[in-house]
Amino acid sequence: MNILLLGSGGREHALAWKLAASPSCSQLFAAPGNPGIAECAKIVALDMADHTAVIAFCRENAVDLVVVGPEAPLVAGLADDLRAQGIAVFGPGRAAAQLEGSKGFTKDLCTRANIPTAGYERVTSLEAAWGALKRFDAPFVLKADGLAAGKGVVIAETREEAQEALSDMFDGKFGSAGSEVVIEEFMRGEEASFFALTDGEMIVPFGTAQDHKRVGEGDTGPNTGGMGAYSPAPVLTDTLVDRAMREIVVPTVRTLGEEEMPYRGVLYAGLMLTEEGPKLVEYNIRFGDPECQVLMMRFEGDLPALLMACATGDLSKADPVRFSDDTALTVVMAAEGYPDTPQKGGAIELGGAEDDGAKVFHAGTARGDDGALVASGGRVLNVTARGRNVTEAQAAAYKAVDAITFAQGFCRRDIGWREVEREGTDPK
Ligand code: AMP
Ligand code: GLY
């Protein structure tokens, strides 16, 4: 089949790598792509915000399946427009995409479907927000309703800080994402990510992962899109995965279906493992970045066939999902200054990073005029390796990191620390 992959980050490089490796894939096109994706796909000039152009491209090039990497095109309804033209697409339509596009939508859905999550109130004015705040205790969780590139959540320790953050939100700090705010109860526990694939009817688990959101070692400093991740996440035991499926993911997909907002694609559930069991923190309507990189490093099946089955309602006929028992771990190499103002243009040499089976996914790279690789984004490379457990995968990933020359880059040296500590006391 001919496939068009949309996106330009490390997540899309990992998807491109797996899609292109399958005998089911005749031709892989990618837009806008990046230099890593260019090694496995034909890069085409296509603006994914221009739905008419995407449809025309699919027609002209006999594209059988469109795989959408990021959330924004899905929230903008690209999947609906493609489906209306009979083009298969992996990713939900606009209505179901509200799961990521609107925090209030997801919380209300949790209420209707009786899904465990933090108690909350939705507010649309500063006055209402200050009033609602009285009904919550510290720490206060405040979320701008719409897409805010992962930056719309504030956890305030004091009431004063919370009031200040609410003022900022209603003052437009997060643009239109802040015209509505969700105030939530604070949940205690360890966070983990759970992925499921669905065609709207059948739902299959698609792995677990944990990431490190803070920029600094020991999980300190500002939040980022993720500085590293590993899969599987041993804290998400089979029992907890069963509960997350039964209590969270299945009722979500069923309720969306009943309400005529069918979900097709990957559902990424951010979970808090509380004393009472797993509770939903948030949904994403796409693969995680960098979680996708570790999932793809372990995935053993035919990715184009599986994603096509999700897109066309044929998941029940697809081969069972298979993952390697190995652990995969990815370290994000970022440009100095990330997450605030990353320095662009830093020279990169990959050296022998991939010599021992590691894989370097490109997240924010470009080719200079001379063809040399340079940094062009905040998160630049995702250095990914496998091992029998997190400790071994971590050692292999850092060995590959050390083979790379990227003077204006940095990475955390402790990705996977929680599990490495646990494995240290309980070696596998
Ligand atoms: P979100 O964008 O909704 O995933 O929120 C970003 C981060 O804020 C999450 O990964 C959690 O670490 C934290 N967070 C969000 N909601 C809550 C909550 N209700 N209780 C505790 N932490 C939360
Ligand atoms: N790594 C977090 C995300 O993709 O949203």
Coordinates of C-alpha atoms and ligand atoms in Angstrom, one line a residue:
M1 CA 0.0 0.0 0.0
N2 CA 1.0 3.6 -0.5
I3 CA 1.1 5.6 2.7
L4 CA 1.3 9.3 3.6
L5 CA 2.8 10.1 7.0
L6 CA 2.2 13.6 8.4
G7 CA 4.5 15.2 10.9
S8 CA 8.2 16.1 11.5
G9 CA 9.4 14.9 14.9
G10 CA 11.0 11.9 16.5
R11 CA 7.6 10.3 16.8
E12 CA 7.2 10.4 13.1
H13 CA 10.7 9.2 12.4
A14 CA 10.0 6.1 14.5
L15 CA 6.7 5.6 12.7
A16 CA 8.4 6.1 9.3
W17 CA 11.1 3.6 10.2
K18 CA 8.6 0.9 11.1
L19 CA 6.2 1.6 8.3
A20 CA 8.9 1.5 5.6
A21 CA 10.4 -1.7 7.0
S22 CA 7.2 -3.6 6.3
P23 CA 6.6 -5.5 3.1
S24 CA 3.1 -4.2 3.1
C25 CA 4.4 -0.7 2.4
S26 CA 5.0 0.0 -1.4
Q27 CA 5.7 3.7 -1.1
L28 CA 6.0 5.9 1.9
F29 CA 5.5 9.7 1.5
A30 CA 6.1 12.1 4.4
A31 CA 5.4 15.8 4.9
P32 CA 7.0 17.9 6.2
G33 CA 9.4 15.2 7.4
N34 CA 12.9 15.7 8.6
P35 CA 16.4 14.4 7.6
G36 CA 15.9 11.2 9.5
I37 CA 12.5 10.5 8.0
A38 CA 14.1 11.3 4.6
E39 CA 16.1 8.1 5.0
C40 CA 13.0 6.0 4.9
A41 CA 10.4 8.0 3.0
K42 CA 10.0 10.3 0.1
I43 CA 9.6 13.8 1.5
V44 CA 6.9 15.9 -0.2
A45 CA 6.0 19.5 0.1
L46 CA 2.6 19.5 1.5
D47 CA 0.9 21.8 4.1
M48 CA -1.1 19.6 6.4
A49 CA -3.3 22.5 7.3
D50 CA -4.5 22.7 3.7
H51 CA -6.9 19.8 3.6
T52 CA -7.7 20.2 -0.1
A53 CA -4.1 19.9 -1.0
V54 CA -3.7 16.8 1.2
I55 CA -6.7 15.2 -0.5
A56 CA -5.4 16.1 -4.0
F57 CA -2.0 14.7 -3.2
C58 CA -3.6 11.4 -2.0
R59 CA -5.6 11.2 -5.3
E60 CA -2.6 11.9 -7.5
N61 CA -0.4 9.4 -5.8
A62 CA -2.9 6.7 -5.1
V63 CA -2.3 7.0 -1.3
D64 CA -4.2 4.2 0.5
L65 CA -3.6 5.3 4.0
V66 CA -2.8 8.6 5.8
V67 CA -1.1 8.3 9.2
V68 CA -1.4 11.5 11.2
G69 CA 1.4 12.0 13.8
P70 CA 0.5 15.2 15.7
E71 CA -2.8 16.3 17.3
A72 CA -3.4 19.6 15.7
P73 CA -4.5 18.4 12.2
L74 CA -6.9 15.9 13.9
V75 CA -8.4 18.6 16.1
A76 CA -8.8 20.6 12.9
G77 CA -10.8 17.8 11.3
L78 CA -8.3 16.5 8.7
A79 CA -9.4 12.9 9.3
D80 CA -13.1 13.8 8.6
D81 CA -12.2 15.6 5.4
L82 CA -10.1 12.6 4.2
R83 CA -12.7 10.1 5.1
A84 CA -15.4 12.1 3.4
Q85 CA -13.3 11.5 0.2
G86 CA -13.0 7.8 0.8
I87 CA -9.4 8.0 1.9
A88 CA -8.4 5.8 4.9
V89 CA -6.8 7.6 7.8
F90 CA -5.3 6.6 11.0
G91 CA -6.5 9.1 13.6
P92 CA -9.9 10.3 15.0
G93 CA -12.2 12.8 13.5
R94 CA -12.7 16.3 14.9
A95 CA -15.5 15.3 17.4
A96 CA -13.5 12.5 19.1
A97 CA -10.3 14.6 18.9
Q98 CA -11.8 16.9 21.5
L99 CA -10.5 14.2 24.0
E100 CA -7.2 16.1 23.6
G101 CA -8.5 19.4 22.2
S102 CA -10.7 20.2 25.2
K103 CA -9.9 19.2 28.8
G104 CA -13.5 20.1 29.8
F105 CA -14.9 17.7 27.1
T106 CA -12.8 14.8 28.5
K107 CA -13.8 15.5 32.1
D108 CA -17.5 15.7 31.2
L109 CA -17.2 12.4 29.3
C110 CA -15.6 10.8 32.3
T111 CA -18.6 11.9 34.4
R112 CA -21.0 10.5 31.8
A113 CA -19.1 7.2 31.5
N114 CA -18.3 6.9 35.2
I115 CA -14.5 6.9 34.5
P116 CA -12.2 7.3 37.5
T117 CA -10.5 10.7 37.3
A118 CA -9.9 13.8 39.5
G119 CA -12.9 15.8 40.7
Y120 CA -13.2 19.1 38.7
E121 CA -15.1 22.2 37.8
R122 CA -15.2 24.0 34.5
V123 CA -15.1 27.8 34.6
T124 CA -15.4 30.4 31.9
S125 CA -14.6 33.6 33.8
L126 CA -12.1 34.8 36.4
E127 CA -14.8 35.6 38.9
A128 CA -16.3 32.0 38.6
A129 CA -12.8 30.6 38.8
W130 CA -12.0 32.4 42.1
G131 CA -15.3 31.3 43.5
A132 CA -14.7 27.6 42.4
L133 CA -11.2 27.7 43.9
K134 CA -12.8 28.0 47.4
R135 CA -14.1 24.4 46.9
F136 CA -10.6 23.0 46.4
D137 CA -7.6 22.4 48.6
A138 CA -3.9 22.9 47.8
P139 CA -2.1 21.9 45.7
F140 CA -4.4 23.4 43.0
V141 CA -4.5 21.9 39.5
L142 CA -5.5 24.5 36.9
K143 CA -5.8 23.7 33.2
A144 CA -6.4 25.9 30.2
D145 CA -9.1 24.1 28.3
G146 CA -7.7 24.0 24.7
L147 CA -4.5 22.9 23.0
A148 CA -1.6 24.7 24.6
A149 CA 1.3 22.6 23.4
G150 CA 1.6 20.8 26.7
K151 CA 2.1 24.1 28.6
G152 CA -1.5 24.8 29.7
V153 CA -1.3 23.1 33.1
V154 CA -0.3 24.9 36.3
I155 CA 0.0 23.2 39.7
A156 CA -0.1 25.9 42.3
E157 CA 1.0 25.3 45.9
T158 CA -0.9 28.2 47.5
R159 CA -4.2 29.9 46.9
E160 CA -2.4 33.1 46.0
E161 CA -0.3 31.4 43.3
A162 CA -3.5 29.8 42.0
Q163 CA -5.3 33.1 41.8
E164 CA -2.4 34.6 40.0
A165 CA -2.2 31.7 37.5
L166 CA -6.0 32.0 36.9
S167 CA -5.6 35.7 36.2
D168 CA -2.8 34.9 33.7
M169 CA -5.0 32.3 32.0
F170 CA -8.0 34.5 31.6
D171 CA -5.7 37.3 30.5
G172 CA -4.8 35.2 27.4
K173 CA -1.4 33.8 28.5
F174 CA -2.3 30.6 26.6
G175 CA -4.3 32.4 23.9
S176 CA -7.8 31.1 23.2
A177 CA -6.9 27.9 25.1
G178 CA -7.4 29.9 28.3
S179 CA -10.9 31.2 27.6
E180 CA -12.1 28.3 29.6
V181 CA -10.3 26.7 32.6
V182 CA -10.7 23.4 34.4
I183 CA -9.9 23.3 38.1
E184 CA -9.1 19.8 39.4
E185 CA -8.4 17.9 42.5
F186 CA -4.8 17.0 42.9
M187 CA -4.2 13.2 42.6
R188 CA -1.2 11.5 44.3
G189 CA 0.6 8.6 42.8
E190 CA 3.1 7.6 40.1
E191 CA 2.2 8.5 36.5
A192 CA 2.4 6.0 33.6
S193 CA 1.2 6.0 30.1
F194 CA -1.0 3.4 28.5
F195 CA -1.7 3.0 24.8
A196 CA -4.6 1.3 23.0
L197 CA -5.5 1.0 19.3
T198 CA -9.1 1.0 18.2
D199 CA -11.2 1.0 15.1
G200 CA -14.2 2.3 17.0
E201 CA -15.4 -1.2 17.9
M202 CA -12.5 -3.5 18.8
I203 CA -9.9 -2.1 21.3
V204 CA -6.5 -3.7 21.8
P205 CA -3.8 -2.7 24.3
F206 CA -0.7 -1.3 22.6
G207 CA 1.9 -1.1 25.3
T208 CA 2.9 1.0 28.3
A209 CA 5.6 3.6 28.9
Q210 CA 6.8 6.1 31.4
D211 CA 8.4 9.4 30.5
H212 CA 10.3 12.2 32.2
K213 CA 8.7 15.5 31.6
R214 CA 11.0 17.8 33.6
V215 CA 14.1 19.2 32.0
G216 CA 16.5 18.5 34.9
E217 CA 17.9 15.4 36.5
G218 CA 16.0 14.0 39.4
D219 CA 12.8 15.3 37.7
T220 CA 13.5 19.0 38.5
G221 CA 13.1 22.2 36.5
P222 CA 10.5 23.3 34.0
N223 CA 8.2 20.9 32.1
T224 CA 9.1 19.8 28.6
G225 CA 7.5 17.7 25.9
G226 CA 9.5 14.8 27.5
M227 CA 13.3 14.3 28.0
G228 CA 13.2 10.5 27.8
A229 CA 11.0 7.4 28.1
Y230 CA 11.0 3.7 28.5
S231 CA 8.7 0.8 27.6
P232 CA 7.3 -1.3 29.1
A233 CA 6.5 0.5 32.4
P234 CA 6.8 -2.3 35.0
V235 CA 4.6 -0.3 37.4
L236 CA 1.7 -0.9 35.0
T237 CA 1.3 -4.5 35.9
D238 CA -1.0 -6.8 33.9
T239 CA -3.7 -6.3 36.6
L240 CA -3.5 -2.5 36.3
V241 CA -3.6 -2.7 32.5
D242 CA -6.7 -4.8 32.7
R243 CA -8.3 -2.2 35.1
A244 CA -7.2 0.7 32.9
M245 CA -8.8 -1.0 29.9
R246 CA -12.0 -2.0 31.7
E247 CA -12.6 1.1 33.8
I248 CA -11.1 3.8 31.5
V249 CA -10.4 3.1 27.9
V250 CA -13.3 0.7 27.0
P251 CA -16.0 3.0 28.5
T252 CA -14.4 6.0 26.7
V253 CA -14.5 4.3 23.3
R254 CA -18.0 2.9 23.9
T255 CA -19.4 6.2 25.0
L256 CA -17.9 8.1 22.1
G257 CA -19.3 5.5 19.7
E258 CA -22.8 5.7 21.3
E259 CA -22.6 9.5 21.0
E260 CA -21.7 9.3 17.3
M261 CA -18.1 10.4 17.7
P262 CA -16.4 7.2 16.7
Y263 CA -12.7 6.9 17.7
R264 CA -10.3 5.4 15.2
G265 CA -6.6 5.5 16.0
V266 CA -4.4 5.4 19.0
L267 CA -5.7 6.5 22.4
Y268 CA -2.9 7.5 24.8
A269 CA -4.1 7.5 28.3
G270 CA -2.0 9.4 30.9
L271 CA -2.7 7.6 34.2
M272 CA -2.1 8.3 37.8
L273 CA -1.6 5.1 39.8
T274 CA -3.4 6.1 43.0
E275 CA -4.1 4.1 46.1
E276 CA -7.6 3.5 44.8
G277 CA -6.4 2.3 41.4
P278 CA -5.6 3.9 38.0
K279 CA -7.2 7.3 37.4
L280 CA -7.2 9.2 34.1
V281 CA -5.0 12.4 34.1
E282 CA -5.5 13.2 30.4
Y283 CA -6.0 11.7 27.0
N284 CA -3.9 12.3 23.9
I285 CA -5.3 11.4 20.5
R286 CA -1.9 10.4 19.0
F287 CA 1.2 8.5 19.9
G288 CA 3.3 10.1 22.6
D289 CA 6.6 11.7 21.7
P290 CA 9.1 10.2 22.8
E291 CA 6.9 7.3 24.0
C292 CA 6.2 6.3 20.4
Q293 CA 10.0 5.8 19.8
V294 CA 10.2 3.2 22.5
L295 CA 7.0 1.4 21.5
M296 CA 8.3 1.2 17.9
M297 CA 11.6 -0.1 19.1
R298 CA 9.7 -3.1 20.6
F299 CA 6.9 -3.6 18.1
E300 CA 7.2 -6.8 16.1
G301 CA 4.2 -6.8 13.8
D302 CA 3.2 -5.4 10.4
L303 CA 2.6 -1.7 11.3
P304 CA 1.0 -0.6 8.0
A305 CA -1.5 -3.5 8.2
L306 CA -2.3 -2.8 11.8
L307 CA -2.9 1.0 11.3
M308 CA -4.9 0.3 8.1
A309 CA -7.1 -2.2 10.1
C310 CA -7.8 0.6 12.7
A311 CA -8.6 3.1 9.9
T312 CA -11.0 0.8 8.1
G313 CA -12.8 -0.9 11.0
D314 CA -11.0 -4.3 10.5
L315 CA -9.1 -4.6 13.7
S316 CA -10.8 -7.8 14.5
K317 CA -9.2 -9.4 11.4
A318 CA -5.7 -8.0 12.1
D319 CA -2.8 -10.1 13.5
P320 CA -2.5 -10.0 17.3
V321 CA -0.3 -7.2 18.5
R322 CA 3.2 -8.5 19.4
F323 CA 6.0 -6.7 21.2
S324 CA 9.5 -7.8 22.2
D325 CA 9.9 -8.7 25.8
D326 CA 12.9 -6.4 25.9
T327 CA 12.8 -2.9 27.4
A328 CA 13.4 0.0 25.1
L329 CA 14.7 3.3 26.5
T330 CA 15.1 6.6 24.7
V331 CA 17.2 9.6 25.8
V332 CA 16.3 13.0 24.3
M333 CA 19.3 15.1 23.3
A334 CA 18.0 18.7 23.3
A335 CA 19.6 22.0 22.2
E336 CA 21.0 24.3 24.9
G337 CA 18.3 26.6 26.1
Y338 CA 15.5 24.1 25.8
P339 CA 12.6 24.4 26.8
D340 CA 12.8 28.2 26.7
T341 CA 14.9 29.4 23.8
P342 CA 16.8 26.5 22.2
Q343 CA 19.9 27.4 20.2
K344 CA 19.5 26.4 16.6
G345 CA 22.3 25.5 14.2
G346 CA 24.5 23.4 16.6
A347 CA 26.6 20.8 14.6
I348 CA 25.8 17.2 15.1
E349 CA 27.8 14.1 14.3
L350 CA 26.2 10.8 14.9
G351 CA 29.5 8.8 14.9
G352 CA 29.1 5.2 15.7
A353 CA 25.9 5.7 17.8
E354 CA 24.0 3.0 15.9
D355 CA 26.8 0.4 15.8
D356 CA 25.5 -1.8 18.6
G357 CA 21.8 -1.8 17.6
A358 CA 20.8 1.5 19.0
K359 CA 18.6 3.7 16.8
V360 CA 18.9 7.5 16.6
F361 CA 15.6 9.1 15.7
H362 CA 15.7 12.7 14.4
A363 CA 13.4 15.0 16.3
G364 CA 14.6 18.6 15.4
T365 CA 17.4 18.3 12.9
A366 CA 18.1 19.9 9.5
R367 CA 20.7 19.7 6.8
G368 CA 23.0 22.8 6.4
D369 CA 24.0 24.0 2.9
D370 CA 26.9 21.6 3.0
G371 CA 24.6 18.7 3.8
A372 CA 25.9 18.5 7.4
L373 CA 23.4 17.7 10.1
V374 CA 22.5 20.6 12.5
A375 CA 20.0 21.2 15.3
S376 CA 16.8 23.0 14.3
G377 CA 14.5 22.5 17.2
G378 CA 14.3 22.1 21.0
R379 CA 14.4 18.3 21.2
V380 CA 16.9 17.3 18.6
L381 CA 17.7 13.6 18.7
N382 CA 16.0 10.6 20.4
V383 CA 18.7 8.0 21.1
T384 CA 17.0 4.7 21.6
A385 CA 18.2 1.3 22.6
R386 CA 17.0 -2.0 23.9
G387 CA 18.1 -4.3 26.8
R388 CA 16.7 -7.1 28.9
N389 CA 15.6 -4.5 31.5
V390 CA 15.6 -0.8 32.1
T391 CA 19.1 -0.9 33.6
E392 CA 20.5 -2.6 30.5
A393 CA 18.6 -0.5 28.0
Q394 CA 19.7 2.6 29.9
A395 CA 23.4 1.6 29.6
A396 CA 23.0 0.9 25.9
A397 CA 21.3 4.2 25.2
Y398 CA 23.9 6.2 27.0
K399 CA 26.7 4.3 25.2
A400 CA 25.1 5.5 22.0
V401 CA 24.6 9.0 23.4
D402 CA 28.4 9.1 24.2
A403 CA 29.2 8.3 20.6
I404 CA 27.4 11.4 19.3
T405 CA 29.1 14.8 19.1
F406 CA 26.7 17.6 19.7
A407 CA 28.5 20.4 21.5
Q408 CA 25.5 22.7 21.8
G409 CA 23.3 19.9 23.1
F410 CA 22.5 18.3 26.4
C411 CA 20.6 15.4 27.8
R412 CA 19.5 14.1 31.2
R413 CA 21.8 11.3 32.4
D414 CA 19.2 9.6 34.6
I415 CA 16.4 8.5 32.2
G416 CA 14.7 5.5 33.8
W417 CA 16.1 6.2 37.3
R418 CA 13.0 5.0 39.2
E419 CA 13.1 1.6 37.5
V420 CA 16.8 1.4 37.7
E421 CA 16.6 1.9 41.5
R422 CA 13.8 -0.7 41.7
E423 CA 15.8 -3.2 39.6
G424 CA 18.8 -2.5 41.8
T425 CA 17.0 -3.9 44.8
D426 CA 15.1 -6.6 42.7
P427 CA 17.4 -7.6 39.8
K428 CA 15.6 -9.4 37.0
Ligands
AMP1 P1 -1.8 17.1 31.5 O1 -1.4 18.1 30.4 O2 -3.3 17.2 31.8 O3 -1.3 15.7 31.4 O4 -1.1 17.6 32.8 C1 0.4 17.8 32.8 C2 0.9 17.2 34.1 O5 0.3 17.8 35.2 C3 0.6 15.7 34.3 O6 1.5 14.9 33.6 C4 0.7 15.5 35.8 O7 2.0 15.4 36.2 C5 0.1 16.8 36.3 N1 -1.3 16.7 36.6 C6 -2.3 17.0 35.8 N2 -3.5 16.8 36.4 C7 -3.2 16.4 37.6 C8 -4.0 16.1 38.8 N3 -5.3 16.2 38.8 N4 -3.3 15.7 39.9 C9 -2.0 15.7 40.0 N5 -1.2 16.0 38.9 C10 -1.8 16.4 37.8
GLY2 N1 5.6 12.8 26.0 C1 4.3 13.4 26.2 C2 3.4 13.6 25.0 O1 3.7 13.1 23.9 O2 2.4 14.3 25.2

